PDB file of C-alpha atoms in Angstrom:
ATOM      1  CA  UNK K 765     -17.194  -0.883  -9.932  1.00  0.00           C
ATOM      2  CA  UNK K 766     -15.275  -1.112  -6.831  1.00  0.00           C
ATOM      3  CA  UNK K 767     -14.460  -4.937  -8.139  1.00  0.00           C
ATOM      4  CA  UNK K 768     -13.291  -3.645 -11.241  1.00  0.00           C
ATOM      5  CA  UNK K 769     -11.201  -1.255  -9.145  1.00  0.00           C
ATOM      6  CA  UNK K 770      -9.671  -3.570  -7.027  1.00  0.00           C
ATOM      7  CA  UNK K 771      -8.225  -5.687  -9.579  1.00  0.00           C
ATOM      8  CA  UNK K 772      -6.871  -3.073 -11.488  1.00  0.00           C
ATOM      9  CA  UNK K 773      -5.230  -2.024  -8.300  1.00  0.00           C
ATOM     10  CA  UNK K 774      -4.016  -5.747  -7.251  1.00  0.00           C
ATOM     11  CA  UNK K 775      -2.561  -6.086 -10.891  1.00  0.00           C
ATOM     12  CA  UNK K 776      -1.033  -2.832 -10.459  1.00  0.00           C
ATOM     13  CA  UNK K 777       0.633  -4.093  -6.949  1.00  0.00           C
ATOM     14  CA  UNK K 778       1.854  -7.156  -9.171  1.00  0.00           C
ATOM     15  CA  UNK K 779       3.395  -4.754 -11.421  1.00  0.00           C
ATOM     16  CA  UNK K 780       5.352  -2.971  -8.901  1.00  0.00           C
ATOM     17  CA  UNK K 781       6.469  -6.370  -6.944  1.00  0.00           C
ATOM     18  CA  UNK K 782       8.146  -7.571 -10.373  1.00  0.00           C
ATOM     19  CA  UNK K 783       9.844  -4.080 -10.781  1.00  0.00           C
ATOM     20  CA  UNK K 784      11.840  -4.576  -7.682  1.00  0.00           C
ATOM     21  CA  UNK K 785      12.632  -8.463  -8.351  1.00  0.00           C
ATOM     22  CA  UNK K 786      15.686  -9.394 -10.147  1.00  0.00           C
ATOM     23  CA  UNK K 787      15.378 -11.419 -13.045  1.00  0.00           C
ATOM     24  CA  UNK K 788      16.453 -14.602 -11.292  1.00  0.00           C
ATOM     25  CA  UNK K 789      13.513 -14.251  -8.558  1.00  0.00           C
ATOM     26  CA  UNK K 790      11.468 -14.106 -11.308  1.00  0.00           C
ATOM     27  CA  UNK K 791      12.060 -17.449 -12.201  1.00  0.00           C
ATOM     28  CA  UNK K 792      13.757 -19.002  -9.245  1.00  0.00           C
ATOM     29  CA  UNK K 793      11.802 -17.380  -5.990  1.00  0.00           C
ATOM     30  CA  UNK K 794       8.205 -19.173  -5.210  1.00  0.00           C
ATOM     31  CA  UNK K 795       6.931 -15.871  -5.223  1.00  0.00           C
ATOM     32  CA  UNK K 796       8.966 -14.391  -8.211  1.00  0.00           C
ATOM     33  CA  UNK K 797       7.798 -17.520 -10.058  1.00  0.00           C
ATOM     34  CA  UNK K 798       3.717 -16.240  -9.404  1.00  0.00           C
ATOM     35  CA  UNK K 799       4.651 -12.569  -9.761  1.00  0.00           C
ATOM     36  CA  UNK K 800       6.328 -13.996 -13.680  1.00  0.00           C
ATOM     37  CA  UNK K 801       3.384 -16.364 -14.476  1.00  0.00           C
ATOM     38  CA  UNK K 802       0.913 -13.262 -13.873  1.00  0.00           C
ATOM     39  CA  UNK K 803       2.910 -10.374 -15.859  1.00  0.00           C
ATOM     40  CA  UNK K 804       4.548 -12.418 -18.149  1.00  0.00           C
ATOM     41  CA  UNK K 805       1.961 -12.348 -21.037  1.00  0.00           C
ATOM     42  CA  UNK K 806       1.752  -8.925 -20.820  1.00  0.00           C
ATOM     43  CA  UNK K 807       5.361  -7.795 -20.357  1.00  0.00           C
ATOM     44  CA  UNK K 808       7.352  -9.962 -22.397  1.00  0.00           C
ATOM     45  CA  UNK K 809       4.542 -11.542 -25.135  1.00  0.00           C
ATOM     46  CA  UNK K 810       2.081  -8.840 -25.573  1.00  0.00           C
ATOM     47  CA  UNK K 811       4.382  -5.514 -24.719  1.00  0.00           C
ATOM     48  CA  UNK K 812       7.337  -7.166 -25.881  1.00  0.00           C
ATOM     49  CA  UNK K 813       9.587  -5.702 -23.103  1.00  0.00           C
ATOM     50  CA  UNK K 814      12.164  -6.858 -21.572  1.00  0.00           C
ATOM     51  CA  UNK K 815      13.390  -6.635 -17.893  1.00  0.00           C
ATOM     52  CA  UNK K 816      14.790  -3.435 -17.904  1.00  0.00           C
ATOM     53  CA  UNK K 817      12.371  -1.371 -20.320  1.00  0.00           C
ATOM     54  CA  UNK K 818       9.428  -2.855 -18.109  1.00  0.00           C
ATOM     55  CA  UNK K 819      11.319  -1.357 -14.875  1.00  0.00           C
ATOM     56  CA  UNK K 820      11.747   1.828 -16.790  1.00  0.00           C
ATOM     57  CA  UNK K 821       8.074   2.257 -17.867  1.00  0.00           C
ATOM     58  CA  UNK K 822       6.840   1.898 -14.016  1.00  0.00           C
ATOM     59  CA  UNK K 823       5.169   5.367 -13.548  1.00  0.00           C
ATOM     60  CA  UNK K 824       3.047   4.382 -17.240  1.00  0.00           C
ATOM     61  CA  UNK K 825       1.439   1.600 -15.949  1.00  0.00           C
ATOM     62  CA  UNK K 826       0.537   3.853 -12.830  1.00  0.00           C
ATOM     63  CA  UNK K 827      -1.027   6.378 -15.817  1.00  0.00           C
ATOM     64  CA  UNK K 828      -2.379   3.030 -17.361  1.00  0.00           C
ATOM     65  CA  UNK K 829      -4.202   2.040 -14.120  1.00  0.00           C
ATOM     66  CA  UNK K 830      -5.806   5.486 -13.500  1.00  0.00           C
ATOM     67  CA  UNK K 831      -6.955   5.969 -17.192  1.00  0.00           C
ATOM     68  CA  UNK K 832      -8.537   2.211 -17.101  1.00  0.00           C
ATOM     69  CA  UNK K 833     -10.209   3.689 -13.822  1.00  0.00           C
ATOM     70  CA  UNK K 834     -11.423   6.357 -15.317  1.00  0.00           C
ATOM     71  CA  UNK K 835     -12.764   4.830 -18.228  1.00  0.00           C
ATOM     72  CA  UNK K 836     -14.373   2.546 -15.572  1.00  0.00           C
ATOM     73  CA  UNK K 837     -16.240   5.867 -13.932  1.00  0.00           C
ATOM     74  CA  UNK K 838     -16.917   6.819 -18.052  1.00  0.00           C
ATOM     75  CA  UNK K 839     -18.212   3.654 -19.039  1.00  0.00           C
ATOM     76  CA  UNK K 840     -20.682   2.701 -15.586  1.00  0.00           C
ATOM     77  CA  UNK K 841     -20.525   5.547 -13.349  1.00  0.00           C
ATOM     78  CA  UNK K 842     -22.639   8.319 -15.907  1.00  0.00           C
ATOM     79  CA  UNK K 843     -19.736  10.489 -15.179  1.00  0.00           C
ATOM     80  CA  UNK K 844     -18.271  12.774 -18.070  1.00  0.00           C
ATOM     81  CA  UNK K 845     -14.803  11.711 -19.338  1.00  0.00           C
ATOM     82  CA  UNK K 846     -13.097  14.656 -17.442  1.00  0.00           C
ATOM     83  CA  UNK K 847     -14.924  14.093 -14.173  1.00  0.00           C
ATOM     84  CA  UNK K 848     -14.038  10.595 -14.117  1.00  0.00           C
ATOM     85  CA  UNK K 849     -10.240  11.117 -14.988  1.00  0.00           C
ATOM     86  CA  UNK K 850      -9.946  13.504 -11.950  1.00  0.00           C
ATOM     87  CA  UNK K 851     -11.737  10.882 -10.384  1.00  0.00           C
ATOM     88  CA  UNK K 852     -10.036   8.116 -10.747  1.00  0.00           C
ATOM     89  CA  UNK K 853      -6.126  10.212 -10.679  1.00  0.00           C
ATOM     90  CA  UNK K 854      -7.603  11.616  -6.975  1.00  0.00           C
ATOM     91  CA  UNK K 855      -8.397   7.178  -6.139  1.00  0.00           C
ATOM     92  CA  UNK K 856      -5.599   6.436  -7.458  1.00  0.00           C
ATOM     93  CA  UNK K 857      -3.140   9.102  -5.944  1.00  0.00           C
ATOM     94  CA  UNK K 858      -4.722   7.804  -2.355  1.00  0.00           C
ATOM     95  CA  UNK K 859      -4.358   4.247  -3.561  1.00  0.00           C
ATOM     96  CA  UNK K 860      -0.156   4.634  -3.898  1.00  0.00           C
ATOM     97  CA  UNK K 861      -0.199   6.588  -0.679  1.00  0.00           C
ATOM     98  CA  UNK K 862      -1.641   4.113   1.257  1.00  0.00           C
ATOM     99  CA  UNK K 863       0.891   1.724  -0.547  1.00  0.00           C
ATOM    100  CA  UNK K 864       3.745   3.274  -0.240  1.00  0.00           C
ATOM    101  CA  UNK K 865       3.055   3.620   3.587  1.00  0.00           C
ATOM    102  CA  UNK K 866       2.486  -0.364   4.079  1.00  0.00           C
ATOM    103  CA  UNK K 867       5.888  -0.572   1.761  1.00  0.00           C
ATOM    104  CA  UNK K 868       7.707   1.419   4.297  1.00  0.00           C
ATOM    105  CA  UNK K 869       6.592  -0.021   7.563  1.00  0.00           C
ATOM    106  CA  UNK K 870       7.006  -4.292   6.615  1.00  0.00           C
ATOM    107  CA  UNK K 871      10.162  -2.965   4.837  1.00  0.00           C
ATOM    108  CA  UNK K 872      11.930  -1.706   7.843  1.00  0.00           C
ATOM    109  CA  UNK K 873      12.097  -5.608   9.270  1.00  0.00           C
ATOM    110  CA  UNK K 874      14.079  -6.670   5.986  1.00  0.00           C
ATOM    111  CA  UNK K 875      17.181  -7.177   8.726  1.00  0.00           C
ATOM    112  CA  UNK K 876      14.995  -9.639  10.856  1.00  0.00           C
ATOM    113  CA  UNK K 877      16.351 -12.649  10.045  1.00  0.00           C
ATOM    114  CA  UNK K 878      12.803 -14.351  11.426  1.00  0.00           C
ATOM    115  CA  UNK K 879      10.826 -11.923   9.166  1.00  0.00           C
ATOM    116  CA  UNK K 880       9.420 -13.533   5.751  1.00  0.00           C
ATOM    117  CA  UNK K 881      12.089 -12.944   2.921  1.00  0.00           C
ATOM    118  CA  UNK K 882       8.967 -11.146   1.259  1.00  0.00           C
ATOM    119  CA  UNK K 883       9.986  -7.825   3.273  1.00  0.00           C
ATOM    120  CA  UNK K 884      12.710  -7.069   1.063  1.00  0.00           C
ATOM    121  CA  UNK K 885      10.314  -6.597  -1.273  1.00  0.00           C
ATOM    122  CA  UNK K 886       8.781  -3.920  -0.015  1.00  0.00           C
ATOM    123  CA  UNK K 887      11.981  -2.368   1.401  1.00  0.00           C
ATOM    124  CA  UNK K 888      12.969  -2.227  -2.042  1.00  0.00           C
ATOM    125  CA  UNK K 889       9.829  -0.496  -3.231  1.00  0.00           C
ATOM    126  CA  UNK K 890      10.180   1.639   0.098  1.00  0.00           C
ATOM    127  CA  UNK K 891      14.014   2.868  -0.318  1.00  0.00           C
ATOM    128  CA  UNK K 892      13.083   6.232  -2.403  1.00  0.00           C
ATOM    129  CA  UNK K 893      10.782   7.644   0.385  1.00  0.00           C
ATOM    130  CA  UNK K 894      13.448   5.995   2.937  1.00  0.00           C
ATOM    131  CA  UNK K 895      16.454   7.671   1.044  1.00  0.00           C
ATOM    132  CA  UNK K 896      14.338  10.739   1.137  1.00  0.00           C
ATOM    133  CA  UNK K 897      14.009  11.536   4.783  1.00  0.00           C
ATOM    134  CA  UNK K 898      17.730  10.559   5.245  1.00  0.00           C
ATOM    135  CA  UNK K 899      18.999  13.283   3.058  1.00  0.00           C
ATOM    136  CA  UNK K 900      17.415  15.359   5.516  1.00  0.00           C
ATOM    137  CA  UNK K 901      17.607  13.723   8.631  1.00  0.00           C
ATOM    138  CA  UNK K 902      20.323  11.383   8.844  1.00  0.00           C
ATOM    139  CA  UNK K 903      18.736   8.643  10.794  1.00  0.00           C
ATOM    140  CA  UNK K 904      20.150   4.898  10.394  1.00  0.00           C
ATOM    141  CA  UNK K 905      18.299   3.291  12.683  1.00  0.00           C
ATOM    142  CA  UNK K 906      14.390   1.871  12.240  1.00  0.00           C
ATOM    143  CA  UNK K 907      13.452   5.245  13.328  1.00  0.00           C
ATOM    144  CA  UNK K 908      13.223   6.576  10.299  1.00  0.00           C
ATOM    145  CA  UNK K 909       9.834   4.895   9.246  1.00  0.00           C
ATOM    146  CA  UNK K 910       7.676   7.415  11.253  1.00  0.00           C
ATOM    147  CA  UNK K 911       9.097  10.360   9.444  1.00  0.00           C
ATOM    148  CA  UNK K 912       9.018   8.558   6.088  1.00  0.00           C
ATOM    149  CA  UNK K 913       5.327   7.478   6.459  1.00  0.00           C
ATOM    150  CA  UNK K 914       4.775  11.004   7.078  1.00  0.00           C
ATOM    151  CA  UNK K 915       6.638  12.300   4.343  1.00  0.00           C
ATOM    152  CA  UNK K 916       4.548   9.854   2.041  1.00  0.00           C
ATOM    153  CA  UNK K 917       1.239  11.155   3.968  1.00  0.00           C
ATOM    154  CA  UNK K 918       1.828  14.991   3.167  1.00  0.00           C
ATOM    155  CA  UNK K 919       3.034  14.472  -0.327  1.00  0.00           C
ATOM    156  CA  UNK K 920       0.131  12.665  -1.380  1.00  0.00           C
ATOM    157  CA  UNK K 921      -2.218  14.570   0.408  1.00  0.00           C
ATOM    158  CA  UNK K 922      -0.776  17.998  -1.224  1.00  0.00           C
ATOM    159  CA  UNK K 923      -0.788  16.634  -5.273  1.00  0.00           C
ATOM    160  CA  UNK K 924      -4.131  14.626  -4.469  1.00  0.00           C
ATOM    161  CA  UNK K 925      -5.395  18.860  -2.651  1.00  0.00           C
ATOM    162  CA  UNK K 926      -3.936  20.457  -6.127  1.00  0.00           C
ATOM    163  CA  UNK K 927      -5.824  17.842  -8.252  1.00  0.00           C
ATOM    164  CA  UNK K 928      -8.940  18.758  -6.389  1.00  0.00           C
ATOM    165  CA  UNK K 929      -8.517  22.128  -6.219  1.00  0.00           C
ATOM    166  CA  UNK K 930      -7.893  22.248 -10.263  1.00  0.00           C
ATOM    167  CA  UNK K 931     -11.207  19.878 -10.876  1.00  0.00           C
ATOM    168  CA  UNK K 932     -13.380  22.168  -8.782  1.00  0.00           C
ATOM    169  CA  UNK K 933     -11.918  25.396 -10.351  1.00  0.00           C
ATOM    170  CA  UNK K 934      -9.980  24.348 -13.677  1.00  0.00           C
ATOM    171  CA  UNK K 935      -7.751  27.128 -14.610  1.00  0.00           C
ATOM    172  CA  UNK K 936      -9.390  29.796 -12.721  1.00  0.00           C
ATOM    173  CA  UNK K 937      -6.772  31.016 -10.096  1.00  0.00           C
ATOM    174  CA  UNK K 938      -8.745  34.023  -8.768  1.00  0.00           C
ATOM    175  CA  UNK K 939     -10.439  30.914  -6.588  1.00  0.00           C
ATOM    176  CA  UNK K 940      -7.238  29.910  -5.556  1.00  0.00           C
ATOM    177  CA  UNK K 941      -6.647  31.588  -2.030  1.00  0.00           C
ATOM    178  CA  UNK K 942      -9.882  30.882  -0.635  1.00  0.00           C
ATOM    179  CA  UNK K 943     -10.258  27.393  -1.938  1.00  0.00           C
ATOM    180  CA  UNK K 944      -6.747  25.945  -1.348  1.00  0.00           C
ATOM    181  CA  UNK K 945      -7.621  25.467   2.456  1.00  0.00           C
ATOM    182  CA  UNK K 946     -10.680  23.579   1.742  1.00  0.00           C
ATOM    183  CA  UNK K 947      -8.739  20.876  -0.781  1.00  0.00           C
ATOM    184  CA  UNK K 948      -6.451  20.101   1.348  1.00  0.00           C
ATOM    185  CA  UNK K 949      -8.836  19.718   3.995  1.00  0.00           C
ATOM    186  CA  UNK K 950     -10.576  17.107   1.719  1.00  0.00           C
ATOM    187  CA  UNK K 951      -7.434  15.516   0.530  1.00  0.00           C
ATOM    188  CA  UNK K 952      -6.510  15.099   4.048  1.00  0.00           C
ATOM    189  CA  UNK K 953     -10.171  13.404   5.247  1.00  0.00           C
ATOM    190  CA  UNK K 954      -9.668  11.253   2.024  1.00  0.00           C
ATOM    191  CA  UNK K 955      -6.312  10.238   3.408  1.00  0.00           C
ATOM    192  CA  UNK K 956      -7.319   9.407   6.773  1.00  0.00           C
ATOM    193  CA  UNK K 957     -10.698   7.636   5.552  1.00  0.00           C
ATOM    194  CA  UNK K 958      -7.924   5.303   3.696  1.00  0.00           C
ATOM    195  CA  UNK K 959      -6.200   4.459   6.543  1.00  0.00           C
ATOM    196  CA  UNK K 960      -9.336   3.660   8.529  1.00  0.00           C
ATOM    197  CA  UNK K 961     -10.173   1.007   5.530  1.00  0.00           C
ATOM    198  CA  UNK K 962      -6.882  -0.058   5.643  1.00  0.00           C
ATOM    199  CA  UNK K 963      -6.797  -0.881   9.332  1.00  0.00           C
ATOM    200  CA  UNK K 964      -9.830  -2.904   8.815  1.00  0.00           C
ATOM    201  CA  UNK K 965      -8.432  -4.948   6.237  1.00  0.00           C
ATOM    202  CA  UNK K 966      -5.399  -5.430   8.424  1.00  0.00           C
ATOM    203  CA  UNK K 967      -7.174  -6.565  11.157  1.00  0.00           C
ATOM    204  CA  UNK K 968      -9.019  -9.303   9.261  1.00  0.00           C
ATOM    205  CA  UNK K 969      -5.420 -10.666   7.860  1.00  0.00           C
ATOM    206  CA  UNK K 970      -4.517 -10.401  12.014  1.00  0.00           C
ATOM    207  CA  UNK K 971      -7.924 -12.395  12.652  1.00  0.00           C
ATOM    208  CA  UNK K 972      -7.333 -15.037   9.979  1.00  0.00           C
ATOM    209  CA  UNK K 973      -3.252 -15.257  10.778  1.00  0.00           C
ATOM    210  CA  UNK K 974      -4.693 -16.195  14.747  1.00  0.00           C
ATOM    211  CA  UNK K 975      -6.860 -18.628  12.961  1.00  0.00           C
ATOM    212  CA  UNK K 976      -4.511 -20.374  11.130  1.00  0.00           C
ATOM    213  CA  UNK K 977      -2.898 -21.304  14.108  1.00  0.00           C
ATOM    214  CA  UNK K 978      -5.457 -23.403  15.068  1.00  0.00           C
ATOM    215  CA  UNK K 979      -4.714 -25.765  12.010  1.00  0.00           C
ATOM    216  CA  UNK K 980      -1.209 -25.833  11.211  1.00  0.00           C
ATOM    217  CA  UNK K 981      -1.443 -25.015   7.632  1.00  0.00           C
ATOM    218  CA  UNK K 982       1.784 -26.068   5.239  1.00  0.00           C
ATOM    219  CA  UNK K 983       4.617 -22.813   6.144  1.00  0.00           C
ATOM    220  CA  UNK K 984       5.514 -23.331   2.424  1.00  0.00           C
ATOM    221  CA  UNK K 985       1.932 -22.209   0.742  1.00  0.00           C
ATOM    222  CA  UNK K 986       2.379 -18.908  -0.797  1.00  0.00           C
ATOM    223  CA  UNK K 987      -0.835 -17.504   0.622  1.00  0.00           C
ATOM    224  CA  UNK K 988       0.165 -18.657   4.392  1.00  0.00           C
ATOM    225  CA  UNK K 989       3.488 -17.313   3.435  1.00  0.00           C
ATOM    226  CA  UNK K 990       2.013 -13.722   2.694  1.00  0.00           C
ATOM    227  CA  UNK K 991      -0.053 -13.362   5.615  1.00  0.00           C
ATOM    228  CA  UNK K 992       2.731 -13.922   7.854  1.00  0.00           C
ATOM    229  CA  UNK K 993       5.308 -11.555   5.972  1.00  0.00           C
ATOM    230  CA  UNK K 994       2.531  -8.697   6.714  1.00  0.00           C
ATOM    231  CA  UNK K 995       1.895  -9.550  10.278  1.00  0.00           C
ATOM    232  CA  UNK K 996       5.091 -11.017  11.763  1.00  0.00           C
ATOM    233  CA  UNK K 997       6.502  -7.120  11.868  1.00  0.00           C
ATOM    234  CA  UNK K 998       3.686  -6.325  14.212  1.00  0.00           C
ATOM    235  CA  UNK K 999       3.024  -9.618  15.953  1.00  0.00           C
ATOM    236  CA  UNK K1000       6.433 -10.686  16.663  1.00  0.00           C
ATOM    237  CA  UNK K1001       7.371  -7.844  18.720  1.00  0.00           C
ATOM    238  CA  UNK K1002       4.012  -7.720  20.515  1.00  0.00           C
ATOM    239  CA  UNK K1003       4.789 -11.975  21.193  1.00  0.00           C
ATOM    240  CA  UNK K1004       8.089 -10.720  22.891  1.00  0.00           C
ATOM    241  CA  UNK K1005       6.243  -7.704  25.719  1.00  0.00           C
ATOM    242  CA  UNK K1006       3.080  -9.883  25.876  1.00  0.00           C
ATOM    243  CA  UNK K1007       3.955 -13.508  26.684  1.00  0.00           C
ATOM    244  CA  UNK K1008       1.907 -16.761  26.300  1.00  0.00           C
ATOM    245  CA  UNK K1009      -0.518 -17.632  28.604  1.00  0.00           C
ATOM    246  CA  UNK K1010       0.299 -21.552  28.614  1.00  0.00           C
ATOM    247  CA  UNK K1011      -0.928 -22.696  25.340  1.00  0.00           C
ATOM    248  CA  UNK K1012      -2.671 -19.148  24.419  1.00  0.00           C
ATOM    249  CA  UNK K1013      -1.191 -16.072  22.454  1.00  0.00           C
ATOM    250  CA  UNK K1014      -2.999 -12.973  23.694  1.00  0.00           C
ATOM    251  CA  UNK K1015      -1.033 -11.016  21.619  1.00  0.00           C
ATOM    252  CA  UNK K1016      -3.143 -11.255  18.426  1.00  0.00           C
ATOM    253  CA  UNK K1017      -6.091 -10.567  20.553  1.00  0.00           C
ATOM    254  CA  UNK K1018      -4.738  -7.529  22.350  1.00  0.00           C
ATOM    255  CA  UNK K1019      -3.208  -6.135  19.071  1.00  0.00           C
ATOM    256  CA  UNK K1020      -6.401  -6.388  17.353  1.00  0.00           C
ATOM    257  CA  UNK K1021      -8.161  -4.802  20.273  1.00  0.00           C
ATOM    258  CA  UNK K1022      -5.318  -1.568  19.806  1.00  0.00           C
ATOM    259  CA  UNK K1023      -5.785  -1.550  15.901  1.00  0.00           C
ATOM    260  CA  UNK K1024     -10.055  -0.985  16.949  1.00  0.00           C
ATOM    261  CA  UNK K1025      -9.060   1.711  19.208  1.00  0.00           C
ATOM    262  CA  UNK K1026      -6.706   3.350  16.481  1.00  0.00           C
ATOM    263  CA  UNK K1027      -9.548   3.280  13.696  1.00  0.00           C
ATOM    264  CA  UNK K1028     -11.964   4.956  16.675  1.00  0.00           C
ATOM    265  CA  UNK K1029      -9.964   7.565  16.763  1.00  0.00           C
ATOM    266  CA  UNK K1030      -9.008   8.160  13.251  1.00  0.00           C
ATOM    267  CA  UNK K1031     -13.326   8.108  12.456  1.00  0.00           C
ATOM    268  CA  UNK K1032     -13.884  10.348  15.525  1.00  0.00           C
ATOM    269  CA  UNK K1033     -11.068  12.446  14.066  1.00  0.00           C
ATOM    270  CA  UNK K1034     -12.618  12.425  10.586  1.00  0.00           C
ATOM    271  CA  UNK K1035     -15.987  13.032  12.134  1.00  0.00           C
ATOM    272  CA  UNK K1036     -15.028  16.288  13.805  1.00  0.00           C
ATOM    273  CA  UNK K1037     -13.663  17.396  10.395  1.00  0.00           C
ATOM    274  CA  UNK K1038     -17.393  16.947   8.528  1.00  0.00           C
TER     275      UNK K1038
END
C-alpha cells in the first residue's frame, strides 16, 4: 500500500508542477517537456482538457488522489469505505502540508541567479501561502518564509484536527469540547512525524548530491538537475560560512550532521507528546 500511495502522490506532484508551467515550458523547458510527456494522455487525450480547464480543475485531482487512496485502504487495508476516506483525506491533508512547506522554502531562492531555474516552480506553487502572510505582515524580504511555513503548518494541522475530530465523533457535538484538544494534539504529532520523514528523505538527496561529486555526472541530466535545485538553497549558503578544506566540502557533511540533530529533536519532541 504505501507503494500504491506514493505514486499516487508523485503523480499528484506532476499534476501540480504542470499547473504552474506555461504552455510553452510544456513543450520547450527539459523539464516542462517530462512534466507534458507524463500528463499529457490524461489531460489533453483522455480528459480532453485543455491548458486552462486543467489549471482550473486543480483542487479535483487533489479530491481524485484522496478518493483513489481511499479506495486503496477499501480495497487492501479491510477498512470500511468511510474509515478509509477519512483515512486517506487525514494522509492526504498531511501530504499537501508537507508540500506546500518544501514549495515555500526552495521557492524563496527563485532570485538566485545560481539557483536551478526549477525554483520558480515552486515559488509559483508557493505565492498563495506567500501572498498570504504579506497581507498581514508586510514583509518583502526572504523573511517571510518562516511565517509562511508556519501559516501552512497550523492550517493543515487545524482542517486535518476537525477531520479527526468528525471521524471519531461524526455529528455528535456534545463530544466536541472535550475532544477538540485531543485532535489537534494528534493532528499536530501527525504533522511533526511528517517532517521527521521528510528530513530523512532530505538527507539521503544531501548524501547522494555529496556523492555525485565524486563522479562528475552530465549538469544537463534531469535527475542531476533536480537534486541540485532542492539542495543548492541549503548547501550554497552553508559553502559560503563553511569553506573548503583544500579539495574537501565539509559543508554537506556538517549540514547533514544539523539535519540528524533537528529530526532528534523533533522525535524526542513527539516522544514526550505519547
Amino acid at each position: 500500500m504505501p507503494i500504491i500511495s506514493m505514486l499516487i502522490k508523485s503523480y499528484l506532484v506532476i499534476l501540480l508542477l504542470r499547473s504552474v508551467m506555461t504552455r510553452q515550458e510544456l513543450y520547450f523547458n527539459p523539464i516542462g517537456k517530462i512534466v507534458g510527456r507524463l500528463t499529457d494522455p490524461l489531460i489533453e487525450k483522455a480528459l480532453k482538457l485543455n491548458k486552462k480547464n486543467a489549471d482550473n480543475l486543480t483542487f479535483v485531482f487533489v479530491l481524485i488522489a484522496a478518493v483513489l487512496i481511499a479506495l486503496m485502504y477499501y480495497a487492501l487495508g479491510g477498512m470500511s469505505i468511510a474509515v478509509a476516506s477519512f483515512f486517506a483525506v487525514s494522509e492526504m491533508l498531511t501530504f499537501m502540508m508537507m508540500f506546500y512547506i518544501v514549495c515555500i522554502i526552495l521557492g524563496v531562492f527563485v532570485g538566485n541567479s545560481r539557483m536551478s531555474y526549477f525554483t520558480m516552480y515552486f515559488n509559483r506553487l508557493a505565492a498563495f501561502w506567500v501572498k498570504a502572510v504579506r497581507l498581514v505582515f508586510p514583509i518583502k524580504s526572504n523573511a517571510v518564509v518562516i511565517p509562511a511555513i508556519l501559516l501552512v503548518f497550523a492550517f493543515f494541522t487545524v482542517v486535518n484536527g476537525a477531520v479527526i475530530l468528525f471521524m471519531q465523533h461524526g455529528t455528535d457535538f456534545s463530544f466536541v469540547s472535550s475532544s477538540l484538544t485531543s485532535s489537534m494534539f494528534m493532528s499536530l504529532k501527525s504533522g511533526l512525524l511528517s517532517m521527521v520523514s521528510l528530513l530523512g528523505i532530505y538527507i539521503w538527496i544531501i548524501i547522494i548530491r555529496a556523492l555525485m561529486s565524486w563522479v562528475s555526472p552530465d549538469p544537463s541530466n534531469p535527475v542531476v538537475q533536480t537534486i541540485h535545485a532542492l539542495t543548492d538553497p541549503v548547501l550554497i549558503p552553508f559553502s559560503r560560512m563553511i569553506p573548503p578544506l583544500g579539495p574537501v566540502d565539509l559543508s554537506p557533511m556538517i549540514l547533514i550532521f544539523l539535519l540528524y540533530f533537528l529530526k532528534n529533536m523533533l522525535l524526542r519532541l513527539i516522544g514526550m507528546m505519547l
